[in-house]
Amino acid sequence: MQLLMMGAPGAGKGTQAAKLVDKYKIPQISTGDMFRAAVKDGTELGKRAKACMDAGQLVPDDVTIGIVRERLAKADCANGFILDGFPRTLAQAEALTKILDELGKKLTQVLNIHVPSEDLIERAIGRRICKNCGATYHVKFNAPKVADVCDACNGELFQRADDNETTMKNRLSVYENSTRPLIDYYKAEGIYSEIDGRQPIDKVTAELFKVLDGMK
Ligand code: ADP
Ligand code: ADP
Ligand code: ZN
């Protein structure tokens, strides 16, 4: 299954992708996670990505497309994958179609988690991530049992540098201008589903499973 998780910043893409990984045993490919890992490791890629990320702007298409092209060619993608946060521009979507063509693959389904923009800033600002295992929490909507400690591994939770109100406003406007138009691109391909992301996390997961299990 070749899946694409779409949605505005903070809509719940990463949270839901993790549930799909558990159920379908295919890898999650998050360009945001890849860029954060590169920033942490201080690589050339990280240096290029950091300024864009801090400003809430997109990393240039050529850089982003390059890392996805390499990642999709890896052996663990043979039985499928879940793209999370890529593509975000029409140029990225077109490049993805070409990359998959070259690999003899096609997208199975595009899952768009829809959340109205007024809810997204609160979601991002309350987001906390485990330094150790990457699990995602929310201080109010998905709180860990002990504040700032991961339920799964006891790791320490942190807040992303770009999860502040100013950067989020930029990210939301980038989403509106560059990413939202992809909805029409995938609707035209006939592989688009929309899920109401205002529901509790487990309800959203159940709806995603329903869409995907209905396709088999
Ligand atoms: P994205 O990957 O789309 O940016 P995340 O999955 O990281 O989004 O979720 C953003 C924040 O919102 C996290 O703190 C997460 O715990 C929380 N969250 C995710 N899904 C829901 C939901 N259905 N209801 C309330 N909060 C949610
Ligand atoms: P969110 O979905 O919460 O906005 P991500 O972790 O997906 O967060 O992305 C964080 C940042 O990484 C983005 O604001 C952007 O700077 C960069 N980024 C991630 N994916 C892409 C992409 N496909 N194209 C360009 N930049 C990206
Ligand atoms: Zn953890």
mmCIF file of C-alpha atoms and ligand atoms in Angstrom:
data_model
loop_
_atom_site.group_PDB
_atom_site.id
_atom_site.type_symbol
_atom_site.label_atom_id
_atom_site.label_comp_id
_atom_site.label_asym_id
_atom_site.label_seq_id
_atom_site.Cartn_x
_atom_site.Cartn_y
_atom_site.Cartn_z
ATOM 1 C CA MET A 1 0.000 0.000 0.000
ATOM 2 C CA GLN A 2 1.465 3.335 -1.066
ATOM 3 C CA LEU A 3 -0.212 5.967 1.095
ATOM 4 C CA LEU A 4 -0.030 9.697 1.325
ATOM 5 C CA MET A 5 -1.029 11.526 4.494
ATOM 6 C CA MET A 6 -2.101 15.087 3.822
ATOM 7 C CA GLY A 7 -3.244 17.869 6.087
ATOM 8 C CA ALA A 8 -2.309 21.279 7.395
ATOM 9 C CA PRO A 9 0.455 21.668 10.011
ATOM 10 C CA GLY A 10 -0.812 20.166 13.269
ATOM 11 C CA ALA A 11 -3.748 18.300 11.667
ATOM 12 C CA GLY A 12 -2.575 14.950 13.032
ATOM 13 C CA LYS A 13 -0.623 13.444 10.112
ATOM 14 C CA GLY A 14 2.252 12.136 12.229
ATOM 15 C CA THR A 15 -0.030 10.840 14.990
ATOM 16 C CA GLN A 16 -2.147 8.894 12.506
ATOM 17 C CA ALA A 17 0.776 7.727 10.380
ATOM 18 C CA ALA A 18 2.181 6.004 13.491
ATOM 19 C CA LYS A 19 -1.102 4.047 13.871
ATOM 20 C CA LEU A 20 -0.966 2.973 10.229
ATOM 21 C CA VAL A 21 2.657 1.827 10.666
ATOM 22 C CA ASP A 22 1.563 -0.440 13.540
ATOM 23 C CA LYS A 23 -1.340 -1.920 11.618
ATOM 24 C CA TYR A 24 0.012 -2.252 8.088
ATOM 25 C CA LYS A 25 3.732 -2.762 8.873
ATOM 26 C CA ILE A 26 4.942 -0.294 6.279
ATOM 27 C CA PRO A 27 7.352 2.562 7.018
ATOM 28 C CA GLN A 28 6.400 6.174 7.693
ATOM 29 C CA ILE A 29 8.377 8.641 5.612
ATOM 30 C CA SER A 30 8.195 12.093 7.165
ATOM 31 C CA THR A 31 10.202 14.793 5.410
ATOM 32 C CA GLY A 32 9.880 16.964 8.531
ATOM 33 C CA ASP A 33 11.422 14.185 10.679
ATOM 34 C CA MET A 34 14.180 13.705 8.098
ATOM 35 C CA PHE A 35 14.993 17.422 8.118
ATOM 36 C CA ARG A 36 14.954 17.551 11.949
ATOM 37 C CA ALA A 37 17.334 14.589 12.113
ATOM 38 C CA ALA A 38 19.674 16.344 9.650
ATOM 39 C CA VAL A 39 19.569 19.561 11.697
ATOM 40 C CA LYS A 40 20.403 17.581 14.844
ATOM 41 C CA ASP A 41 23.305 15.833 13.098
ATOM 42 C CA GLY A 42 24.580 19.153 11.731
ATOM 43 C CA THR A 43 24.829 17.866 8.151
ATOM 44 C CA GLU A 44 24.886 20.105 5.034
ATOM 45 C CA LEU A 45 21.245 19.202 4.452
ATOM 46 C CA GLY A 46 20.458 20.213 8.034
ATOM 47 C CA LYS A 47 22.150 23.580 7.589
ATOM 48 C CA ARG A 48 20.112 24.281 4.466
ATOM 49 C CA ALA A 49 16.843 23.135 6.010
ATOM 50 C CA LYS A 50 17.135 24.873 9.386
ATOM 51 C CA ALA A 51 16.656 28.478 8.237
ATOM 52 C CA CYS A 52 13.548 27.543 6.230
ATOM 53 C CA MET A 53 12.070 25.514 9.056
ATOM 54 C CA ASP A 54 12.668 28.215 11.674
ATOM 55 C CA ALA A 55 10.932 30.733 9.425
ATOM 56 C CA GLY A 56 7.982 28.431 8.753
ATOM 57 C CA GLN A 57 8.850 28.353 5.051
ATOM 58 C CA LEU A 58 9.293 25.306 2.841
ATOM 59 C CA VAL A 59 12.692 23.778 2.189
ATOM 60 C CA PRO A 60 13.396 24.208 -1.571
ATOM 61 C CA ASP A 61 11.744 21.632 -3.842
ATOM 62 C CA ASP A 62 14.973 20.267 -5.372
ATOM 63 C CA VAL A 63 16.420 19.456 -1.937
ATOM 64 C CA THR A 64 13.196 17.902 -0.672
ATOM 65 C CA ILE A 65 12.517 15.875 -3.809
ATOM 66 C CA GLY A 66 16.099 14.552 -3.711
ATOM 67 C CA ILE A 67 15.799 13.120 -0.195
ATOM 68 C CA VAL A 68 12.438 11.522 -0.952
ATOM 69 C CA ARG A 69 13.751 9.974 -4.168
ATOM 70 C CA GLU A 70 16.588 8.322 -2.206
ATOM 71 C CA ARG A 71 14.322 7.203 0.613
ATOM 72 C CA LEU A 72 11.697 5.579 -1.624
ATOM 73 C CA ALA A 73 14.356 3.477 -3.345
ATOM 74 C CA LYS A 74 15.252 1.733 -0.059
ATOM 75 C CA ALA A 75 14.350 -1.918 0.414
ATOM 76 C CA ASP A 76 11.901 -1.332 3.287
ATOM 77 C CA CYS A 77 9.569 0.520 0.891
ATOM 78 C CA ALA A 78 9.109 -2.564 -1.287
ATOM 79 C CA ASN A 79 5.699 -3.429 0.200
ATOM 80 C CA GLY A 80 4.504 0.101 0.666
ATOM 81 C CA PHE A 81 5.010 3.270 2.658
ATOM 82 C CA ILE A 82 3.205 6.177 4.256
ATOM 83 C CA LEU A 83 4.382 9.563 3.058
ATOM 84 C CA ASP A 84 3.772 12.142 5.781
ATOM 85 C CA GLY A 85 4.245 15.822 4.906
ATOM 86 C CA PHE A 86 5.343 15.233 1.314
ATOM 87 C CA PRO A 87 4.362 16.445 -1.276
ATOM 88 C CA ARG A 88 3.646 20.010 -0.194
ATOM 89 C CA THR A 89 3.846 21.744 -3.589
ATOM 90 C CA LEU A 90 2.576 20.944 -7.058
ATOM 91 C CA ALA A 91 6.183 20.515 -8.266
ATOM 92 C CA GLN A 92 6.742 17.935 -5.483
ATOM 93 C CA ALA A 93 3.527 16.108 -6.413
ATOM 94 C CA GLU A 94 4.559 15.923 -10.053
ATOM 95 C CA ALA A 95 8.043 14.751 -9.088
ATOM 96 C CA LEU A 96 6.515 12.069 -6.861
ATOM 97 C CA THR A 97 4.404 10.738 -9.711
ATOM 98 C CA LYS A 98 7.571 10.501 -11.817
ATOM 99 C CA ILE A 99 9.645 8.840 -9.069
ATOM 100 C CA LEU A 100 6.920 6.241 -8.479
ATOM 101 C CA ASP A 101 6.601 5.675 -12.222
ATOM 102 C CA GLU A 102 10.313 4.919 -12.391
ATOM 103 C CA LEU A 103 9.916 2.450 -9.529
ATOM 104 C CA GLY A 104 6.901 0.855 -11.224
ATOM 105 C CA LYS A 105 4.606 1.986 -8.402
ATOM 106 C CA LYS A 106 1.494 4.065 -7.912
ATOM 107 C CA LEU A 107 -0.119 5.809 -4.978
ATOM 108 C CA THR A 108 -2.898 3.678 -3.527
ATOM 109 C CA GLN A 109 -4.690 6.402 -1.609
ATOM 110 C CA VAL A 110 -4.358 9.993 -0.434
ATOM 111 C CA LEU A 111 -5.762 10.555 3.045
ATOM 112 C CA ASN A 112 -6.428 14.169 3.909
ATOM 113 C CA ILE A 113 -7.053 14.931 7.570
ATOM 114 C CA HIS A 114 -9.148 18.050 7.591
ATOM 115 C CA VAL A 115 -9.011 20.370 10.612
ATOM 116 C CA PRO A 116 -10.215 24.001 10.490
ATOM 117 C CA SER A 117 -7.372 26.495 10.748
ATOM 118 C CA GLU A 118 -8.626 27.982 14.026
ATOM 119 C CA ASP A 119 -7.812 24.698 15.838
ATOM 120 C CA LEU A 120 -4.345 24.226 14.372
ATOM 121 C CA ILE A 121 -2.351 26.807 16.325
ATOM 122 C CA GLU A 122 -3.511 25.331 19.655
ATOM 123 C CA ARG A 123 -2.599 21.851 18.419
ATOM 124 C CA ALA A 124 0.902 22.875 17.395
ATOM 125 C CA ILE A 125 1.654 24.965 20.469
ATOM 126 C CA GLY A 126 0.610 22.132 22.794
ATOM 127 C CA ARG A 127 2.556 19.483 20.836
ATOM 128 C CA ARG A 128 5.307 17.660 22.742
ATOM 129 C CA ILE A 129 7.614 15.018 21.253
ATOM 130 C CA CYS A 130 9.716 12.327 22.916
ATOM 131 C CA LYS A 131 13.452 12.992 22.471
ATOM 132 C CA ASN A 132 14.095 9.285 22.618
ATOM 133 C CA CYS A 133 11.413 7.510 20.551
ATOM 134 C CA GLY A 134 9.668 10.358 18.697
ATOM 135 C CA ALA A 135 6.183 9.634 20.102
ATOM 136 C CA THR A 136 3.899 12.670 19.860
ATOM 137 C CA TYR A 137 1.764 14.040 22.711
ATOM 138 C CA HIS A 138 -0.348 17.081 23.354
ATOM 139 C CA VAL A 139 -0.450 18.869 26.707
ATOM 140 C CA LYS A 140 -4.258 18.955 26.604
ATOM 141 C CA PHE A 141 -5.567 16.551 23.929
ATOM 142 C CA ASN A 142 -3.158 13.651 24.377
ATOM 143 C CA ALA A 143 -1.319 14.257 27.620
ATOM 144 C CA PRO A 144 1.329 11.837 28.870
ATOM 145 C CA LYS A 145 0.592 10.167 32.224
ATOM 146 C CA VAL A 146 3.451 12.127 33.841
ATOM 147 C CA ALA A 147 4.069 15.672 32.548
ATOM 148 C CA ASP A 148 6.998 15.878 30.082
ATOM 149 C CA VAL A 149 7.749 12.148 30.309
ATOM 150 C CA CYS A 150 7.038 9.664 27.492
ATOM 151 C CA ASP A 151 4.528 6.910 28.409
ATOM 152 C CA ALA A 152 6.208 4.470 26.039
ATOM 153 C CA CYS A 153 9.886 4.827 26.963
ATOM 154 C CA ASN A 154 10.195 7.298 29.883
ATOM 155 C CA GLY A 155 12.097 9.646 27.552
ATOM 156 C CA GLU A 156 12.006 13.398 28.059
ATOM 157 C CA LEU A 157 9.507 15.383 25.986
ATOM 158 C CA PHE A 158 10.447 18.540 24.090
ATOM 159 C CA GLN A 159 8.699 21.250 22.121
ATOM 160 C CA ARG A 160 9.678 21.884 18.489
ATOM 161 C CA ALA A 161 11.333 25.271 17.895
ATOM 162 C CA ASP A 162 8.853 26.004 15.091
ATOM 163 C CA ASP A 163 5.755 25.212 17.190
ATOM 164 C CA ASN A 164 5.166 28.813 18.207
ATOM 165 C CA GLU A 165 2.391 31.189 17.175
ATOM 166 C CA THR A 166 4.446 33.370 14.807
ATOM 167 C CA THR A 167 5.995 30.490 12.852
ATOM 168 C CA MET A 168 2.683 28.601 12.822
ATOM 169 C CA LYS A 169 0.966 31.587 11.158
ATOM 170 C CA ASN A 170 3.559 31.443 8.365
ATOM 171 C CA ARG A 171 3.227 27.661 8.070
ATOM 172 C CA LEU A 172 -0.559 27.952 7.788
ATOM 173 C CA SER A 173 -0.310 30.555 5.050
ATOM 174 C CA VAL A 174 2.266 28.442 3.183
ATOM 175 C CA TYR A 175 -0.182 25.534 3.490
ATOM 176 C CA GLU A 176 -3.058 27.600 2.043
ATOM 177 C CA ASN A 177 -1.004 28.908 -0.876
ATOM 178 C CA SER A 178 1.227 25.968 -1.812
ATOM 179 C CA THR A 179 -0.197 22.752 -0.381
ATOM 180 C CA ARG A 180 -3.991 23.029 -0.383
ATOM 181 C CA PRO A 181 -4.063 23.105 -4.214
ATOM 182 C CA LEU A 182 -2.820 19.485 -4.146
ATOM 183 C CA ILE A 183 -6.290 18.404 -3.024
ATOM 184 C CA ASP A 184 -7.600 19.080 -6.544
ATOM 185 C CA TYR A 185 -4.576 17.333 -8.076
ATOM 186 C CA TYR A 186 -5.341 14.105 -6.190
ATOM 187 C CA LYS A 187 -9.129 14.417 -6.539
ATOM 188 C CA ALA A 188 -8.557 14.418 -10.280
ATOM 189 C CA GLU A 189 -6.572 11.186 -9.927
ATOM 190 C CA GLY A 190 -9.531 9.567 -8.120
ATOM 191 C CA ILE A 191 -7.516 8.464 -5.085
ATOM 192 C CA TYR A 192 -8.543 11.148 -2.596
ATOM 193 C CA SER A 193 -10.354 10.688 0.737
ATOM 194 C CA GLU A 194 -11.064 13.286 3.373
ATOM 195 C CA ILE A 195 -11.341 12.483 7.078
ATOM 196 C CA ASP A 196 -12.751 14.824 9.718
ATOM 197 C CA GLY A 197 -9.735 15.494 11.924
ATOM 198 C CA ARG A 198 -11.680 17.342 14.626
ATOM 199 C CA GLN A 199 -12.696 14.027 16.156
ATOM 200 C CA PRO A 200 -10.695 12.398 18.972
ATOM 201 C CA ILE A 201 -7.497 10.649 17.844
ATOM 202 C CA ASP A 202 -8.944 7.111 18.071
ATOM 203 C CA LYS A 203 -12.041 8.054 16.032
ATOM 204 C CA VAL A 204 -9.850 9.511 13.286
ATOM 205 C CA THR A 205 -7.779 6.308 13.294
ATOM 206 C CA ALA A 206 -10.937 4.176 13.032
ATOM 207 C CA GLU A 207 -12.100 6.203 10.010
ATOM 208 C CA LEU A 208 -8.733 5.815 8.302
ATOM 209 C CA PHE A 209 -8.797 2.048 8.861
ATOM 210 C CA LYS A 210 -12.326 1.969 7.433
ATOM 211 C CA VAL A 211 -11.230 3.732 4.246
ATOM 212 C CA LEU A 212 -8.158 1.530 3.812
ATOM 213 C CA ASP A 213 -9.772 -1.782 4.712
ATOM 214 C CA GLY A 214 -12.639 -0.936 2.362
ATOM 215 C CA MET A 215 -10.182 -0.775 -0.531
ATOM 216 C CA LYS A 216 -8.887 -4.330 -0.184
HETATM 217 P P1 ADP B 1 1.032 16.893 12.040
HETATM 218 O O1 ADP B 1 1.977 15.733 11.843
HETATM 219 O O2 ADP B 1 -0.076 16.915 11.064
HETATM 220 O O3 ADP B 1 1.740 18.202 12.143
HETATM 221 P P2 ADP B 1 0.643 15.775 14.751
HETATM 222 O O4 ADP B 1 0.227 14.376 14.514
HETATM 223 O O5 ADP B 1 2.024 16.011 15.235
HETATM 224 O O6 ADP B 1 0.332 16.671 13.453
HETATM 225 O O7 ADP B 1 -0.398 16.427 15.762
HETATM 226 C C1 ADP B 1 -0.295 17.793 16.183
HETATM 227 C C2 ADP B 1 -0.695 17.905 17.653
HETATM 228 O O8 ADP B 1 -2.098 17.675 17.789
HETATM 229 C C3 ADP B 1 -0.005 16.865 18.549
HETATM 230 O O9 ADP B 1 0.265 17.461 19.796
HETATM 231 C C4 ADP B 1 -1.050 15.743 18.667
HETATM 232 O O10 ADP B 1 -0.936 15.030 19.908
HETATM 233 C C5 ADP B 1 -2.363 16.520 18.601
HETATM 234 N N1 ADP B 1 -3.435 15.762 17.918
HETATM 235 C C6 ADP B 1 -3.312 14.906 16.879
HETATM 236 N N2 ADP B 1 -4.515 14.421 16.513
HETATM 237 C C7 ADP B 1 -5.439 15.019 17.329
HETATM 238 C C8 ADP B 1 -6.863 14.922 17.445
HETATM 239 N N3 ADP B 1 -7.601 14.140 16.642
HETATM 240 N N4 ADP B 1 -7.455 15.675 18.390
HETATM 241 C C9 ADP B 1 -6.723 16.477 19.211
HETATM 242 N N5 ADP B 1 -5.383 16.598 19.150
HETATM 243 C C10 ADP B 1 -4.737 15.882 18.221
HETATM 244 P P1 ADP B 2 3.984 20.044 10.245
HETATM 245 O O1 ADP B 2 3.214 19.083 9.414
HETATM 246 O O2 ADP B 2 3.563 20.068 11.653
HETATM 247 O O3 ADP B 2 4.037 21.403 9.627
HETATM 248 P P2 ADP B 2 6.561 18.841 9.458
HETATM 249 O O4 ADP B 2 7.390 18.147 10.463
HETATM 250 O O5 ADP B 2 5.918 18.060 8.392
HETATM 251 O O6 ADP B 2 5.516 19.660 10.290
HETATM 252 O O7 ADP B 2 7.436 19.972 8.747
HETATM 253 C C1 ADP B 2 8.248 20.875 9.476
HETATM 254 C C2 ADP B 2 8.983 21.792 8.521
HETATM 255 O O8 ADP B 2 9.884 21.022 7.690
HETATM 256 C C3 ADP B 2 8.121 22.553 7.523
HETATM 257 O O9 ADP B 2 7.595 23.769 8.073
HETATM 258 C C4 ADP B 2 9.120 22.820 6.380
HETATM 259 O O10 ADP B 2 10.017 23.880 6.701
HETATM 260 C C5 ADP B 2 9.919 21.531 6.372
HETATM 261 N N1 ADP B 2 9.304 20.527 5.464
HETATM 262 C C6 ADP B 2 8.735 19.341 5.813
HETATM 263 N N2 ADP B 2 8.265 18.694 4.738
HETATM 264 C C7 ADP B 2 8.534 19.498 3.658
HETATM 265 C C8 ADP B 2 8.273 19.403 2.262
HETATM 266 N N3 ADP B 2 7.629 18.343 1.740
HETATM 267 N N4 ADP B 2 8.705 20.424 1.477
HETATM 268 C C9 ADP B 2 9.355 21.479 1.963
HETATM 269 N N5 ADP B 2 9.613 21.642 3.282
HETATM 270 C C10 ADP B 2 9.205 20.658 4.127
HETATM 271 ZN ZN ZN B 3 9.453 7.835 24.042
#
